[in-house]
Tab-separated table of C-alpha atoms and ligand atoms in Angstrom:
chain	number	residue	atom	x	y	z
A	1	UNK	CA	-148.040	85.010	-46.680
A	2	UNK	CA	-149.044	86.709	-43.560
A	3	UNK	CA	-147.590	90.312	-41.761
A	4	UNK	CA	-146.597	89.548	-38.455
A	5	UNK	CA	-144.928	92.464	-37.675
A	6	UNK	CA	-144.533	96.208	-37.940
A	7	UNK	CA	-141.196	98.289	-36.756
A	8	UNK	CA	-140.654	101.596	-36.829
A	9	UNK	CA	-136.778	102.485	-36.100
A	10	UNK	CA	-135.681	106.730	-35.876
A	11	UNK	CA	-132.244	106.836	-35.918
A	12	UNK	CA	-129.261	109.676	-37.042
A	13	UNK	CA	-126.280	107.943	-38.456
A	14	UNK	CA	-125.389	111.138	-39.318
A	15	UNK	CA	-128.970	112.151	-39.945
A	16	UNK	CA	-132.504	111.555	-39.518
A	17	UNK	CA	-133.653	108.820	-40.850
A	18	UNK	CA	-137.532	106.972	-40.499
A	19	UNK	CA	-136.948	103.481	-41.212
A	20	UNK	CA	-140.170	100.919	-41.740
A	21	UNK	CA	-139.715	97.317	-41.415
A	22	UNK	CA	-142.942	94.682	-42.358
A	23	UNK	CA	-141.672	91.404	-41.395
A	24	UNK	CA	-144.183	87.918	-42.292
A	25	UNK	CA	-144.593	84.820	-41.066
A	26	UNK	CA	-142.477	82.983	-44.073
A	27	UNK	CA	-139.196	84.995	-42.441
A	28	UNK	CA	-138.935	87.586	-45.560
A	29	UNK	CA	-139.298	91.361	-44.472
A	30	UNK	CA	-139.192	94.335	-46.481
A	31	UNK	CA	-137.617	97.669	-45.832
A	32	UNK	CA	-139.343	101.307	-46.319
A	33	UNK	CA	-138.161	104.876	-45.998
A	34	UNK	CA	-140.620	107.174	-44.229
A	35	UNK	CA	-138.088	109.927	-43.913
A	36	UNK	CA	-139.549	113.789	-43.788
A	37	UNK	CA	-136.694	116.186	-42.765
A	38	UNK	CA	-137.597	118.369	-39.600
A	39	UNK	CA	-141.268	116.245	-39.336
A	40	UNK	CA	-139.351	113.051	-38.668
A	41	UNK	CA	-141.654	111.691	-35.228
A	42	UNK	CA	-144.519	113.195	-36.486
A	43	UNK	CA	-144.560	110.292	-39.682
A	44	UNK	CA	-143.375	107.780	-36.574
A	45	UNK	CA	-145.917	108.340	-34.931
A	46	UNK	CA	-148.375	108.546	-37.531
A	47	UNK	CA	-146.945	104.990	-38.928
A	48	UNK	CA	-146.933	103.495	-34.979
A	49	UNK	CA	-150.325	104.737	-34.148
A	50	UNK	CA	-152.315	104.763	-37.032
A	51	UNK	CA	-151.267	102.477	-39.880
A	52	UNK	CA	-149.387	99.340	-38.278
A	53	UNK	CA	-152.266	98.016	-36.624
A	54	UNK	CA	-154.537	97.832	-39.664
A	55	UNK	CA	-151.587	95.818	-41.226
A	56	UNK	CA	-151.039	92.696	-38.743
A	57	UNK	CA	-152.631	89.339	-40.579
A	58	UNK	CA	-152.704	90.700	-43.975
A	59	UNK	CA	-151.726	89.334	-47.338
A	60	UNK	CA	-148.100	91.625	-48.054
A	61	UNK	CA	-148.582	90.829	-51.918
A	62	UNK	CA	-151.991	92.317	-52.316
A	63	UNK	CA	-149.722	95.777	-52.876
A	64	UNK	CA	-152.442	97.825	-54.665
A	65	UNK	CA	-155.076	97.103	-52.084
A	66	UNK	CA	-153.140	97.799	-49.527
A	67	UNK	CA	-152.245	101.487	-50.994
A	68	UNK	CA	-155.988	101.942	-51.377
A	69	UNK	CA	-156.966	101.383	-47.984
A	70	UNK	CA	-154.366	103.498	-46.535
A	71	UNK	CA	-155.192	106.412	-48.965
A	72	UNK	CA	-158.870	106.215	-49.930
A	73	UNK	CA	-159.882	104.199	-46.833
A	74	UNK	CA	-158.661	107.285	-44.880
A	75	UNK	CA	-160.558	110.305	-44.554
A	76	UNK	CA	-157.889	112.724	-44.608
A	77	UNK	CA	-156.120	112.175	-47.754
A	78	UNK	CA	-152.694	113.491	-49.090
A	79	UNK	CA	-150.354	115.478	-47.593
A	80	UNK	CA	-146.439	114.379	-46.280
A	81	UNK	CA	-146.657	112.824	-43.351
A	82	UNK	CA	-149.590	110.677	-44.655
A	83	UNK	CA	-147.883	109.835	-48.358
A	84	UNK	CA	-144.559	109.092	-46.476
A	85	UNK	CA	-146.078	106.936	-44.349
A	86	UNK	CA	-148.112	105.294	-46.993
A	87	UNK	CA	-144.720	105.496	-49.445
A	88	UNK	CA	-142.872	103.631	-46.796
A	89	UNK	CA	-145.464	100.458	-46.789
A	90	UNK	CA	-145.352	100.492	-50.329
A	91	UNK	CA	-141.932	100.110	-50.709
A	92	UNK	CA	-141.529	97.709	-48.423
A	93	UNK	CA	-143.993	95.744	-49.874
A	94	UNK	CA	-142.606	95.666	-53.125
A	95	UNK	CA	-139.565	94.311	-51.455
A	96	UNK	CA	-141.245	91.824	-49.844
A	97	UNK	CA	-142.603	90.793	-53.222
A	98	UNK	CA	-139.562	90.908	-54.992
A	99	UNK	CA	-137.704	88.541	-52.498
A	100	UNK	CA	-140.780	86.078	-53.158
A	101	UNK	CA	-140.429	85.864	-56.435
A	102	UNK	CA	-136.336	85.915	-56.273
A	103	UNK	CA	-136.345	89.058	-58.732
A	104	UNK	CA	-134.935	93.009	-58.392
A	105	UNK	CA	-137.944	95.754	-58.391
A	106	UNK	CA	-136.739	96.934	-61.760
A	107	UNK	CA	-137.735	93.213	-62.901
A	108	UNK	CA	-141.565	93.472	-61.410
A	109	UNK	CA	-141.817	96.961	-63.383
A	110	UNK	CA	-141.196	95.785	-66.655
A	111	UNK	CA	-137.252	95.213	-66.730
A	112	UNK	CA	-134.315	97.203	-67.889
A	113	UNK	CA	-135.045	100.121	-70.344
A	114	UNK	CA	-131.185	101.089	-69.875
A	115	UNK	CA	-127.867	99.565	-68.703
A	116	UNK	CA	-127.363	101.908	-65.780
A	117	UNK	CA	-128.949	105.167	-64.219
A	118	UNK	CA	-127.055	108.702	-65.874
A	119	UNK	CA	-126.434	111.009	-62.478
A	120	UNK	CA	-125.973	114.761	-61.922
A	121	UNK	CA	-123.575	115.885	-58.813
A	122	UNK	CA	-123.711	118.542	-57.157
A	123	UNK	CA	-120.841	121.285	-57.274
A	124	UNK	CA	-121.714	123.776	-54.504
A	125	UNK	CA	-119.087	126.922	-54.103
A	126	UNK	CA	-118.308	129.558	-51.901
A	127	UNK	CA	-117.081	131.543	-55.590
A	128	UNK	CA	-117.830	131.114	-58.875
A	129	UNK	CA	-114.479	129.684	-59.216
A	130	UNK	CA	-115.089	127.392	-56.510
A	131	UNK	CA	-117.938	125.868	-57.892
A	132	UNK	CA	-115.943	125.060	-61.055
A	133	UNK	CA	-113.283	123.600	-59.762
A	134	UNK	CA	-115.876	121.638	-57.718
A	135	UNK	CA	-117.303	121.186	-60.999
A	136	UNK	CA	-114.198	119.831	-62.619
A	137	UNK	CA	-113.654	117.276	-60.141
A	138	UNK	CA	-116.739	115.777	-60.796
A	139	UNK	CA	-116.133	115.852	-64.141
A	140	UNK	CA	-112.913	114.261	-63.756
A	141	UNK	CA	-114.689	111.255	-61.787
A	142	UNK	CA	-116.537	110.992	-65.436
A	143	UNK	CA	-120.072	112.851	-64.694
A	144	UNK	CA	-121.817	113.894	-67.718
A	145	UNK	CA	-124.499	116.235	-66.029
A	146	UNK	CA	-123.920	118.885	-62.725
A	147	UNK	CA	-125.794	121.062	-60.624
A	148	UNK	CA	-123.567	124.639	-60.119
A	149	UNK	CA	-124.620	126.506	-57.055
A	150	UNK	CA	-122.351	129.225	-56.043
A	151	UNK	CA	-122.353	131.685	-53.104
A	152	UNK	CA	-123.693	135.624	-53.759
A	153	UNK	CA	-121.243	137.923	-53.211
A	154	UNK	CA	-122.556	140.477	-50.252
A	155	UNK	CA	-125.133	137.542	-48.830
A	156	UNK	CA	-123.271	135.867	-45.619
A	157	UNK	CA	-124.423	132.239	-46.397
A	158	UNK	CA	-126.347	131.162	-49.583
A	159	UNK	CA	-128.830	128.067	-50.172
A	160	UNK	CA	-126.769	125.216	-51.454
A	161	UNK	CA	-123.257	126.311	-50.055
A	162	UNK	CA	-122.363	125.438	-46.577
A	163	UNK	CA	-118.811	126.633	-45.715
A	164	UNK	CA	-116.781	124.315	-43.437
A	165	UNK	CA	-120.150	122.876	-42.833
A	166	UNK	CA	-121.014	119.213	-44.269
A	167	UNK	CA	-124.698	119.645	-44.278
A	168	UNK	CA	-127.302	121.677	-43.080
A	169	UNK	CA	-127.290	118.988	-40.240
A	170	UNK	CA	-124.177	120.560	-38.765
A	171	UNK	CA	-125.058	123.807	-39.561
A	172	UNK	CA	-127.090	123.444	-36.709
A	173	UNK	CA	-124.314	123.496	-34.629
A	174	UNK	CA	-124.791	124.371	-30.676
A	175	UNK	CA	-128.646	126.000	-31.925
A	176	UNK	CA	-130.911	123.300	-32.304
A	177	UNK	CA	-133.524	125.136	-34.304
A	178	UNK	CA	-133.826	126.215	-37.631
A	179	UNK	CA	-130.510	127.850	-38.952
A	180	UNK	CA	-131.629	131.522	-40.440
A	181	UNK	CA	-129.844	132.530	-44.232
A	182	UNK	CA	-130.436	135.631	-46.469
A	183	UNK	CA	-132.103	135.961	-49.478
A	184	UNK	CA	-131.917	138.689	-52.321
A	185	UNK	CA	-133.290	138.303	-55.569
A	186	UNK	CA	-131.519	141.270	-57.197
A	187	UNK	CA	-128.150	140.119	-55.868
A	188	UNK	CA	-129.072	136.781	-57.331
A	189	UNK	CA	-129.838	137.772	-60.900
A	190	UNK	CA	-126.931	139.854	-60.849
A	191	UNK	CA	-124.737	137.445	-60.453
A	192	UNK	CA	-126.202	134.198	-61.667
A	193	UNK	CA	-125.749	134.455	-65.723
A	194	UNK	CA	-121.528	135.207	-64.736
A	195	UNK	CA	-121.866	131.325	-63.178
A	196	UNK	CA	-122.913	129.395	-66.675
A	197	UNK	CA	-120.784	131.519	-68.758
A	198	UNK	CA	-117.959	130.936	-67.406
A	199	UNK	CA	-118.783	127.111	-66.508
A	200	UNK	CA	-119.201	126.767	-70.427
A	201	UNK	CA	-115.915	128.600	-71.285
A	202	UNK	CA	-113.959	126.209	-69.290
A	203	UNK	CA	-116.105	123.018	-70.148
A	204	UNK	CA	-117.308	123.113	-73.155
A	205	UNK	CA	-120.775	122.544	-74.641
A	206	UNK	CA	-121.003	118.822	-74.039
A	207	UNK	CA	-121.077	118.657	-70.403
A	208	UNK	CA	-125.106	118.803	-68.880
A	209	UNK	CA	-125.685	121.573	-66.318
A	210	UNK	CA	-128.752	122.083	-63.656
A	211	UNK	CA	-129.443	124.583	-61.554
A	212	UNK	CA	-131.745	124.762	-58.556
A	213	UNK	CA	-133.362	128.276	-57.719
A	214	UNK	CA	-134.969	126.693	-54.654
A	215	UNK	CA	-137.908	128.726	-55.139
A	216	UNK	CA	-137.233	131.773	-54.456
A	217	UNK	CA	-138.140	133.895	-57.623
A	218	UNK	CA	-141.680	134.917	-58.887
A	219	UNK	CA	-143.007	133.690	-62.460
A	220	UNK	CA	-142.025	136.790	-64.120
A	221	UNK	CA	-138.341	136.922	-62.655
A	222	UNK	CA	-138.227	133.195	-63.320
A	223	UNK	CA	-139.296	133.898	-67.101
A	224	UNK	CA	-136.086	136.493	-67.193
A	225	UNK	CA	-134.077	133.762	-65.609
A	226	UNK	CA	-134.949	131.445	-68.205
A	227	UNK	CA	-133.970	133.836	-71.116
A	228	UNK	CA	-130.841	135.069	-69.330
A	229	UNK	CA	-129.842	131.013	-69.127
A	230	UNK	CA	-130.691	129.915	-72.416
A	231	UNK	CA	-127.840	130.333	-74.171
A	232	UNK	CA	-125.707	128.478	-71.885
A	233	UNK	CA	-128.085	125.436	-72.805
A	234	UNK	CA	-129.316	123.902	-68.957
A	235	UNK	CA	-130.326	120.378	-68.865
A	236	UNK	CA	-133.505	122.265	-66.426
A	237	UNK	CA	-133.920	124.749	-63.864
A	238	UNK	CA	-134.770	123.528	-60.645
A	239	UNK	CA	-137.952	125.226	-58.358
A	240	UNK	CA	-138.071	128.610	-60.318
A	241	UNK	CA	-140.967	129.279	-58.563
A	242	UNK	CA	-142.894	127.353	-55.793
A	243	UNK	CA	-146.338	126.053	-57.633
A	244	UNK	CA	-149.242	125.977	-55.299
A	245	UNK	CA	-150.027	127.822	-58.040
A	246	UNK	CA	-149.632	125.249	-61.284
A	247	UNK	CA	-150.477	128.130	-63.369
A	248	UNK	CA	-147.663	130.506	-62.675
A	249	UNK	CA	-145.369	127.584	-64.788
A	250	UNK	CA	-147.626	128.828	-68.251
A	251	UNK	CA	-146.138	131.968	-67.156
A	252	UNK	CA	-142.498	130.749	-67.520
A	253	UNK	CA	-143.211	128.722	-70.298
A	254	UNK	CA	-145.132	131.964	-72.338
A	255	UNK	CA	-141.420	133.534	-71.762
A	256	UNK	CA	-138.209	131.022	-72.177
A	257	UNK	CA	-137.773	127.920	-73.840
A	258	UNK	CA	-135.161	126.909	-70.903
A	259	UNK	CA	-136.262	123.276	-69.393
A	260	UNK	CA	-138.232	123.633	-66.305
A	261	UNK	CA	-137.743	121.069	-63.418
A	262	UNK	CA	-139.829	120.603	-60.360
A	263	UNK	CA	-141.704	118.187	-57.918
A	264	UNK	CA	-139.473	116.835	-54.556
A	265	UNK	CA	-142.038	118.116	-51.969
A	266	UNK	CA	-145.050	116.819	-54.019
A	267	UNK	CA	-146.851	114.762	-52.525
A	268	UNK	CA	-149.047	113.195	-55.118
A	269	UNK	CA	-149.713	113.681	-58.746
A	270	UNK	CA	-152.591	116.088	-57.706
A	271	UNK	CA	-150.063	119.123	-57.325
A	272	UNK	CA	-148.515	118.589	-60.870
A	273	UNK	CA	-151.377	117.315	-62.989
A	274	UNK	CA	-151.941	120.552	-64.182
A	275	UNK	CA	-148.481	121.428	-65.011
A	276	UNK	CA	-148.055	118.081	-66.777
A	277	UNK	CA	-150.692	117.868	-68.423
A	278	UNK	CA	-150.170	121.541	-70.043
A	279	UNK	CA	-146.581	121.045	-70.880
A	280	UNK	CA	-145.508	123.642	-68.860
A	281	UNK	CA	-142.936	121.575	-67.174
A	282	UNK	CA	-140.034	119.389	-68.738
A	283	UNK	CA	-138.938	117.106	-65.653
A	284	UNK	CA	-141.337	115.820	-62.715
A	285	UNK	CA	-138.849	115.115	-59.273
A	286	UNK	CA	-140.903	113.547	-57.399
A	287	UNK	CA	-139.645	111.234	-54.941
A	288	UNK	CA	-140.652	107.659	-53.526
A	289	UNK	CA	-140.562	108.188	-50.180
A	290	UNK	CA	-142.882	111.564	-50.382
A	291	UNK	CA	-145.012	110.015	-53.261
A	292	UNK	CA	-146.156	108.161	-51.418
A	293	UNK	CA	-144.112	104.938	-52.485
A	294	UNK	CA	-143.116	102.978	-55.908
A	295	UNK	CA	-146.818	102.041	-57.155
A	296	UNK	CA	-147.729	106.487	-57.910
A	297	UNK	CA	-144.507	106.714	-59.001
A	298	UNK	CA	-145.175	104.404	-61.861
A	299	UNK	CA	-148.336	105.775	-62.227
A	300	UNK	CA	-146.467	109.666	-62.332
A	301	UNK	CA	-144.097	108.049	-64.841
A	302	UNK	CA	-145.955	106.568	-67.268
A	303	UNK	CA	-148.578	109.921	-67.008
A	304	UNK	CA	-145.805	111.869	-67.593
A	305	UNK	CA	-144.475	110.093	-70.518
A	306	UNK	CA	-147.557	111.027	-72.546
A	307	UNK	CA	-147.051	114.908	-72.346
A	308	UNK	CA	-143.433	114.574	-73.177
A	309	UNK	CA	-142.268	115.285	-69.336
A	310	UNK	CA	-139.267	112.961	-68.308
A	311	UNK	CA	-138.103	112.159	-64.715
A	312	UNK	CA	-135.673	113.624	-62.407
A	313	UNK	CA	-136.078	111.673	-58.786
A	314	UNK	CA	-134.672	113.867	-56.150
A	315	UNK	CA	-131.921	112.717	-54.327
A	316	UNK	CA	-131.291	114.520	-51.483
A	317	UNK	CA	-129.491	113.030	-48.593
A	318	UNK	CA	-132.061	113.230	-46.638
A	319	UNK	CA	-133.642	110.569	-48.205
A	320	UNK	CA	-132.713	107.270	-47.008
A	321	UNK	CA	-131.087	104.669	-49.476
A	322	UNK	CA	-133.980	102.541	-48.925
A	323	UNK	CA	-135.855	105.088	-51.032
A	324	UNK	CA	-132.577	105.482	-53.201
A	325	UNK	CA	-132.792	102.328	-54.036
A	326	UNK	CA	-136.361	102.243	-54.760
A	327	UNK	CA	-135.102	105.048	-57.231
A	328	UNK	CA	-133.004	102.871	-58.826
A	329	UNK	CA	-135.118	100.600	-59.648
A	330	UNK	CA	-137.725	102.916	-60.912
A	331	UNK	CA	-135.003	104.660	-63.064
A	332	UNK	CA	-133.978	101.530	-64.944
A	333	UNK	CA	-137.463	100.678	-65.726
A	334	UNK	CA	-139.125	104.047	-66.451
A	335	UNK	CA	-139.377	105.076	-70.499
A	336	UNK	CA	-139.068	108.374	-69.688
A	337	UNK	CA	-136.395	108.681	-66.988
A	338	UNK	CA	-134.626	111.566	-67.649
A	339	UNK	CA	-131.876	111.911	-64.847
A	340	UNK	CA	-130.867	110.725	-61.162
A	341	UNK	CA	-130.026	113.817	-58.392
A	342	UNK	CA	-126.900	112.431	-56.783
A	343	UNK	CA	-124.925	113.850	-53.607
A	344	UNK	CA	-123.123	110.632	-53.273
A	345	UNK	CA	-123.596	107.182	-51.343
A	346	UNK	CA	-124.141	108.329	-47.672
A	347	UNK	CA	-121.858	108.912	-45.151
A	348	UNK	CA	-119.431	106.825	-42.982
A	349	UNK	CA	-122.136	106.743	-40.257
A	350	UNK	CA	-125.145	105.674	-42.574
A	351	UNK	CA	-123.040	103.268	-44.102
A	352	UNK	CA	-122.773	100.981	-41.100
A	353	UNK	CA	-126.376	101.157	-41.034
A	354	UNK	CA	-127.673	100.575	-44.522
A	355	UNK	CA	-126.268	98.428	-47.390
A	356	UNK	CA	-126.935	98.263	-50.769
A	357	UNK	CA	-125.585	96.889	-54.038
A	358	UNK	CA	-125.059	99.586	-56.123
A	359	UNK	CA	-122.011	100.615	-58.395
A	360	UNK	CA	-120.717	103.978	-59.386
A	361	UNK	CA	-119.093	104.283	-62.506
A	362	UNK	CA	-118.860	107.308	-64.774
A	363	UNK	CA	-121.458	109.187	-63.483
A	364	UNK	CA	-123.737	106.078	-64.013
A	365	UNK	CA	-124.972	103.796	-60.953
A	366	UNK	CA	-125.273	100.169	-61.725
A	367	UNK	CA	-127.639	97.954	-59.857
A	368	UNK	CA	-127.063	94.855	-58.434
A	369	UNK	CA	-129.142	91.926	-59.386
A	370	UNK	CA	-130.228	91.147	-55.458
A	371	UNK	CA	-134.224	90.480	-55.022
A	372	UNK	CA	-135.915	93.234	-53.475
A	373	UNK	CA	-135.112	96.515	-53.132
A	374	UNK	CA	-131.732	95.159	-52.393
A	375	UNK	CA	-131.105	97.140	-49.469
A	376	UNK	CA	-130.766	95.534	-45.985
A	377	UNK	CA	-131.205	97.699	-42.590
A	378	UNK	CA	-128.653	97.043	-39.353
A	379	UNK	CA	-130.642	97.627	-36.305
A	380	UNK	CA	-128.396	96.978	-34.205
A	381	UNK	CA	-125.980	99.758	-35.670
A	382	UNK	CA	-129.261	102.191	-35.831
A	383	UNK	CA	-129.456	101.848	-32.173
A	384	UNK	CA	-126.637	103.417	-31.643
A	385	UNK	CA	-127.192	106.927	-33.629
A	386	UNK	CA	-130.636	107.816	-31.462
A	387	UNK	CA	-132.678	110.112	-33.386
A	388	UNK	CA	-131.808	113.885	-32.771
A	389	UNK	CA	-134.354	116.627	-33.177
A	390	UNK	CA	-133.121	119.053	-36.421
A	391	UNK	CA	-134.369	121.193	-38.927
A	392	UNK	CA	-133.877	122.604	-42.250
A	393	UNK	CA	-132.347	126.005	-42.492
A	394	UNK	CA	-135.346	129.099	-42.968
A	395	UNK	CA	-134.311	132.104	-45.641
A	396	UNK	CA	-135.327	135.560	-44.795
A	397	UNK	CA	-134.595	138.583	-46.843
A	398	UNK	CA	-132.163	141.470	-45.993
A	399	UNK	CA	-134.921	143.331	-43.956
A	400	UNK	CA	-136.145	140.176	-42.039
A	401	UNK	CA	-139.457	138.747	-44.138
A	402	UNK	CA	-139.367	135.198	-44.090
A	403	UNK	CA	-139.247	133.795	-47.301
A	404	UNK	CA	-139.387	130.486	-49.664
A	405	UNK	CA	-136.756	128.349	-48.328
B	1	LIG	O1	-133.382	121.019	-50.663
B	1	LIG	O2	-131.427	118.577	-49.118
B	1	LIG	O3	-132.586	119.215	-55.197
B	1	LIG	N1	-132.182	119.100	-54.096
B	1	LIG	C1	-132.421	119.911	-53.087
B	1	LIG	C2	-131.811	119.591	-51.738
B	1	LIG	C3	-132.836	119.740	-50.658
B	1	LIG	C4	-132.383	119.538	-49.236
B	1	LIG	C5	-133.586	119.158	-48.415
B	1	LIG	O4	-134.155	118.007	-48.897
B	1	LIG	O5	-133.124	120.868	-53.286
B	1	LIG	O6	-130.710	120.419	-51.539
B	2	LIG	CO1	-134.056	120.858	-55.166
């Protein structure tokens, strides 16, 4: 089997989305998700330019050499826009191979380890209350694990909670540059710990929760975060800290036993090695498309598994369901999968653009039995969303210094 063809489609069914199709001379083609939010034409181009030429007339099974020569083969290694370039030839490779051999991904891993993937939602208020009865319809639809993010009473606009506002897409509005929010620790921590109480009053001590800090706290206020949560029992906290610095997670860990969670803008297993390695962290959330594709995710997974550290994909929705899928697949497979991020199956838009065949049930996806990835790409519908520039939205603190988003 031959690659005949490289396409690189940018469209915005509702957002951005980079979309990699490897077609061959045997008529099979496989689909990859080179999505990176606010970067999106800078991984086009890099994809257009730089890395479909070298593919043209070679051998779409040979995977793992493949990888290698777009990683090693490369002076400049790491970094997003190369690993989601490189993640979006990988997956579509391993599509490519599964539709060869008639079998899902999950099958060429190893097979099932589980029956169906265990989600958390997301229940994001403008009040505590709010969140909770968010909360409680999730947990009516039957999820078992959710993420609470709630508002801060005196900050206009908090990470997580959007208003009228869908996504941070829209809360773009008229401006089309980054969105500005406020930030303040000590309004934070004084109103955080009120959150889980009161979500485990009304739930119980069954139900899983997670909560994602986004970064924004310093290894010492994340190690009094920790001990504050810990008797409310979180499944993890999410980016305590940022970790350019692996080290500053020893400093959690020397101060709460709470589960630590971190990993979705990582782009390879070189800026968690240290963490894992150390047990300093309890979930890795990498994800495919910025891992630079399904082959270091197994890799990260079965590294991980030796140091007791489970998986936690993130699942934004700015990640394509090409590399939801590619999730999916992963998850069923993995030893050590600990738990799917889950904001639900796209929107109206993207659904006329991408299909898949995957169930929800119960807080649980189930994963059809197609070959592949099992996701198939419309371009005819993509042409008609035309890429739109957008960003993420930038936190600053109450006097104006820019900080972690
Ligand atoms: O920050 O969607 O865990 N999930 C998250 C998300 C992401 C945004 C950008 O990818 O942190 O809310
Ligand atoms: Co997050």
């Amino acid at each position: 089997m031959k690659i005949t063809d490289v396409r690189v489609i940018v469209s915005s069914p509702g957002r951005n989305f980079v979309t990699l199709k490897i077609l061959t001379d045997e008529g099979i083609y496989g689909l990859g998700d080179a999505t990176v939010n606010g970067r999106e034409m800078a991984v086009a181009a890099y994809l257009e330019e730089h890395v479909a030429p070298c593919l043209i007339g070679r051998d779409p099974h040979q995977i793992e050499d493949i990888w290698q020569y777009l990683y090693k083969g490369v002076y400049w290694r790491k970094g997003p826009i190369t690993m989601a370039s490189i993640g979006a030839v990988d997956m579509a490779l391993w599509d490519i191979k599964g539709k060869a051999a008639g079998l899902p991904v999950y099958q060429l891993l190893g097979g099932k380890s589980r029956e169906a993937v265990t989600l958390y939602g997301h229940a994001n208020g403008s009040t505590i209350e709010d969140t909770l009865d968010k909360m409680g319809d999730l947990v009516k639809q039957g999820f078992k694990v959710v993420r609470l993010q709630s508002a801060i009473p005196g900050l206009d606009g908090t990470y997580g909670v959007l208003g009228d506002k869908k996504d941070y897409f829209a809360l773009q509005s008229d401006r089309p540059l980054p969105p500005e929010l406020p930030w303040s620790t000590v309004k934070y921590m004084n109103m955080i710990e009120e959150l889980f109480a009161k979500a485990r009053e009304r739930f119980g001590n069954e139900i899983g929760l997670c909560h994602d800090v986004h970064s924004r706290l310093t290894p010492i206020e994340a190690g009094r975060l920790g001990k504050m949560l810990e008797k409310y029992n979180l499944l993890f906290i999410e980016d305590a800290v940022a970790a350019e610095n692996q080290e500053s997670y020893k400093i959690i860990r020397q101060h709460t036993t709470a589960p630590m969670a971190i990993g979705e803008i990582y782009n390879t297993v070189w800026d968690c090695k240290d963490m894992i390695e150390n047990q300093w962290i309890d979930y890795i959330r990498m994800a495919a498309t910025h891992a630079g594709g399904i082959t270091p995710m197994r890799r990260i997974a079965d590294f991980s598994a030796m140091y007791h550290v489970r998986t936690a994909p993130h699942g934004a929705p700015d990640l394509s369901p090409i590399c939801y899928a590619a999730h999916m697949h992963l998850n069923l497979w993995a030893p050590n999968f600990g738990i799917q991020e889950f904001v639900g199956f796209g929107t109206e838009k993207s659904n006329e653009v991408f299909k898949y065949d995957l169930q929800l049930r119960d807080g649980m996806v189930y994963v059809g039995d197609a070959p592949g990835l099992g996701v198939d790409f419309d371009e005819d519908a993509a042409a008609r969303y035309p890429y739109k520039r957008s960003y993420l939205p930038v936190s600053r603190l109450e006097d104006g210094t820019l900080w972690s988003w």
